[in-house]
Amino acid sequence: MAEGRTSRGPRLDTPRETRRTLVRRPTYDPDTFGVFAEQFARFMGTARFLLYMTGFVVIWVCWNLLAPERVRFDDYPFIFLTLMLSLQASYAAPLILLAQNRQEARDRVIAEQDRQADARAHADMEFLAREVASLRMSVGEVATRDFLRSEMRSLVQELEERESRLAGSADDRSDPAAT
């Protein structure tokens, strides 16, 4: 029964084989196109572009107003100029958006790297703060030089007192007249 289905047409539970097309679709490198879009957007944001565009429009208008009638190609309402400027704008807007999207993606990656670096720095600061606190606690338990000096002075003083008491009691024993 399954064999009968395959003889009538392709099976629905198996994928089709890829078809070879006679005309290949054009391919492009997205990075190359993106770099072009960024360069174009940067150029359009310069004073040089504005000067070139202004010069182009002024020459266009002057030519079509002042040139002899037979060589003019766009009379007064300048419909063709409007069409050219609209065409230029229709291509410029998507290219500028593409450039902005690529910049946003770069900014997102940089922001993520900054966030990770901040997290590492924060962890390092917390670790160092804990280490400093433990060192402070350890130093608090260590005898300082001044503390040792004062303890040594009091021990020396105590020994001197004992020595003087022992010397005094020895003098009392050796002196029979004292008894």
Short mmCIF file of C-alpha atoms in Angstrom, two decimals:
data_model
loop_
_atom_site.label_atom_id
_atom_site.label_comp_id
_atom_site.label_asym_id
_atom_site.label_seq_id
_atom_site.Cartn_x
_atom_site.Cartn_y
_atom_site.Cartn_z
CA MET A 1 0.00 0.00 0.00
CA ALA A 2 2.86 2.41 0.82
CA GLU A 3 4.49 1.53 -2.47
CA GLY A 4 1.32 2.56 -4.26
CA ARG A 5 1.54 6.02 -2.73
CA THR A 6 5.08 6.57 -3.88
CA SER A 7 4.13 5.63 -7.39
CA ARG A 8 1.37 8.23 -7.42
CA GLY A 9 3.51 11.12 -6.16
CA PRO A 10 6.09 12.24 -3.63
CA ARG A 11 5.71 11.09 -0.08
CA LEU A 12 4.71 13.74 2.43
CA ASP A 13 6.81 12.31 5.25
CA THR A 14 10.16 12.82 3.49
CA PRO A 15 11.70 16.16 2.55
CA ARG A 16 12.06 17.13 -1.06
CA GLU A 17 15.39 17.18 -2.73
CA THR A 18 16.76 20.64 -3.29
CA ARG A 19 16.13 21.90 -6.74
CA ARG A 20 18.85 23.34 -8.86
CA THR A 21 17.77 26.63 -10.32
CA LEU A 22 18.81 27.79 -13.74
CA VAL A 23 19.44 31.32 -12.53
CA ARG A 24 21.32 31.71 -9.28
CA ARG A 25 20.25 34.30 -6.79
CA PRO A 26 22.77 37.08 -6.37
CA THR A 27 24.82 36.75 -3.22
CA TYR A 28 26.55 39.46 -1.26
CA ASP A 29 28.72 39.72 1.79
CA PRO A 30 26.68 41.40 4.56
CA ASP A 31 29.79 42.85 6.17
CA THR A 32 31.01 44.42 2.94
CA PHE A 33 27.58 45.87 2.29
CA GLY A 34 27.36 47.07 5.90
CA VAL A 35 30.75 48.77 5.66
CA PHE A 36 29.60 50.48 2.46
CA ALA A 37 26.41 51.63 4.22
CA GLU A 38 28.40 53.04 7.13
CA GLN A 39 30.78 54.90 4.84
CA PHE A 40 27.86 56.26 2.83
CA ALA A 41 26.03 57.37 5.99
CA ARG A 42 29.19 59.03 7.30
CA PHE A 43 29.65 60.87 3.99
CA MET A 44 26.03 62.02 3.95
CA GLY A 45 26.50 63.53 7.40
CA THR A 46 29.30 65.84 6.31
CA ALA A 47 29.35 69.45 5.19
CA ARG A 48 31.08 68.31 1.99
CA PHE A 49 28.01 66.28 1.00
CA LEU A 50 25.71 69.22 1.71
CA LEU A 51 27.90 71.48 -0.41
CA TYR A 52 27.99 68.94 -3.25
CA MET A 53 24.21 68.46 -3.10
CA THR A 54 23.60 72.21 -2.98
CA GLY A 55 25.93 72.74 -5.92
CA PHE A 56 24.19 69.96 -7.86
CA VAL A 57 20.73 71.47 -7.27
CA VAL A 58 21.91 75.02 -8.07
CA ILE A 59 23.54 73.86 -11.31
CA TRP A 60 20.44 71.84 -12.22
CA VAL A 61 18.08 74.75 -11.62
CA CYS A 62 20.33 77.31 -13.34
CA TRP A 63 20.83 75.06 -16.35
CA ASN A 64 17.12 74.44 -16.75
CA LEU A 65 16.24 78.11 -16.30
CA LEU A 66 19.05 79.86 -18.19
CA ALA A 67 20.11 77.40 -20.90
CA PRO A 68 18.67 77.64 -24.41
CA GLU A 69 15.26 76.02 -24.78
CA ARG A 70 16.49 73.11 -26.92
CA VAL A 71 19.09 71.88 -24.33
CA ARG A 72 16.86 72.09 -21.24
CA PHE A 73 15.76 68.71 -19.96
CA ASP A 74 13.64 69.65 -16.90
CA ASP A 75 11.42 72.71 -17.12
CA TYR A 76 10.22 74.92 -14.27
CA PRO A 77 8.37 72.64 -11.90
CA PHE A 78 11.58 70.56 -11.97
CA ILE A 79 9.73 67.25 -11.83
CA PHE A 80 12.80 65.27 -12.82
CA LEU A 81 14.90 66.96 -10.10
CA THR A 82 12.24 66.11 -7.54
CA LEU A 83 12.26 62.52 -8.78
CA MET A 84 16.09 62.37 -8.50
CA LEU A 85 16.07 63.78 -4.97
CA SER A 86 13.31 61.39 -3.93
CA LEU A 87 15.24 58.48 -5.38
CA GLN A 88 18.37 59.56 -3.56
CA ALA A 89 16.42 59.87 -0.29
CA SER A 90 14.75 56.49 -0.77
CA TYR A 91 18.17 54.84 -1.00
CA ALA A 92 19.81 56.97 1.67
CA ALA A 93 17.28 56.24 4.43
CA PRO A 94 17.70 52.42 4.47
CA LEU A 95 21.48 52.74 4.19
CA ILE A 96 21.53 55.10 7.16
CA LEU A 97 19.29 52.74 9.14
CA LEU A 98 21.57 49.83 8.30
CA ALA A 99 24.58 51.81 9.49
CA GLN A 100 22.73 52.69 12.72
CA ASN A 101 21.79 49.05 13.30
CA ARG A 102 25.41 47.97 12.88
CA GLN A 103 26.52 50.70 15.29
CA GLU A 104 23.87 49.61 17.77
CA ALA A 105 25.11 46.02 17.56
CA ARG A 106 28.68 47.20 18.21
CA ASP A 107 27.49 49.34 21.12
CA ARG A 108 25.60 46.36 22.55
CA VAL A 109 28.74 44.20 22.43
CA ILE A 110 30.84 46.96 24.00
CA ALA A 111 28.22 47.49 26.72
CA GLU A 112 28.23 43.75 27.49
CA GLN A 113 32.02 43.73 27.68
CA ASP A 114 31.92 46.78 29.97
CA ARG A 115 29.33 45.07 32.17
CA GLN A 116 31.50 41.97 32.44
CA ALA A 117 34.58 44.07 33.24
CA ASP A 118 32.59 45.96 35.89
CA ALA A 119 31.41 42.69 37.41
CA ARG A 120 34.99 41.40 37.55
CA ALA A 121 36.20 44.67 39.08
CA HIS A 122 33.38 44.55 41.64
CA ALA A 123 34.27 40.97 42.58
CA ASP A 124 37.94 41.94 42.87
CA MET A 125 37.05 44.90 45.10
CA GLU A 126 34.92 42.71 47.34
CA PHE A 127 37.74 40.17 47.61
CA LEU A 128 40.26 42.89 48.45
CA ALA A 129 37.89 44.40 51.03
CA ARG A 130 37.57 41.00 52.72
CA GLU A 131 41.34 40.57 52.66
CA VAL A 132 41.90 44.02 54.18
CA ALA A 133 39.33 43.25 56.89
CA SER A 134 41.03 39.95 57.71
CA LEU A 135 44.42 41.69 57.83
CA ARG A 136 43.02 44.30 60.21
CA MET A 137 41.66 41.56 62.45
CA SER A 138 45.02 39.76 62.34
CA VAL A 139 46.95 42.95 63.08
CA GLY A 140 44.62 43.61 66.01
CA GLU A 141 45.72 40.29 67.51
CA VAL A 142 49.44 40.90 66.92
CA ALA A 143 51.49 42.59 69.64
CA THR A 144 52.82 45.95 68.59
CA ARG A 145 56.30 47.25 69.34
CA ASP A 146 55.00 49.77 71.89
CA PHE A 147 53.02 47.06 73.67
CA LEU A 148 56.11 44.83 73.88
CA ARG A 149 58.24 47.70 75.18
CA SER A 150 55.77 48.53 77.91
CA GLU A 151 55.52 44.87 78.91
CA MET A 152 59.30 44.57 78.99
CA ARG A 153 59.57 47.74 81.14
CA SER A 154 57.03 46.42 83.61
CA LEU A 155 58.85 43.06 83.79
CA VAL A 156 62.18 44.78 84.31
CA GLN A 157 60.62 46.95 87.00
CA GLU A 158 59.10 43.90 88.66
CA LEU A 159 62.45 42.09 88.58
CA GLU A 160 64.18 45.10 90.06
CA GLU A 161 61.60 45.18 92.85
CA ARG A 162 62.10 41.49 93.59
CA GLU A 163 65.83 41.91 93.49
CA SER A 164 65.63 44.81 95.93
CA ARG A 165 63.33 42.79 98.21
CA LEU A 166 65.62 39.79 98.07
CA ALA A 167 68.63 41.98 98.69
CA GLY A 168 66.79 43.56 101.65
CA SER A 169 65.83 40.19 103.17
CA ALA A 170 69.37 38.87 102.61
CA ASP A 171 70.74 41.92 104.40
CA ASP A 172 68.36 41.23 107.31
CA ARG A 173 69.62 37.66 107.64
CA SER A 174 73.28 38.57 107.47
CA ASP A 175 72.95 41.37 110.03
CA PRO A 176 72.68 39.71 113.51
CA ALA A 177 72.16 43.03 115.23
CA ALA A 178 68.99 43.48 113.27
CA THR A 179 67.51 40.41 114.99
#
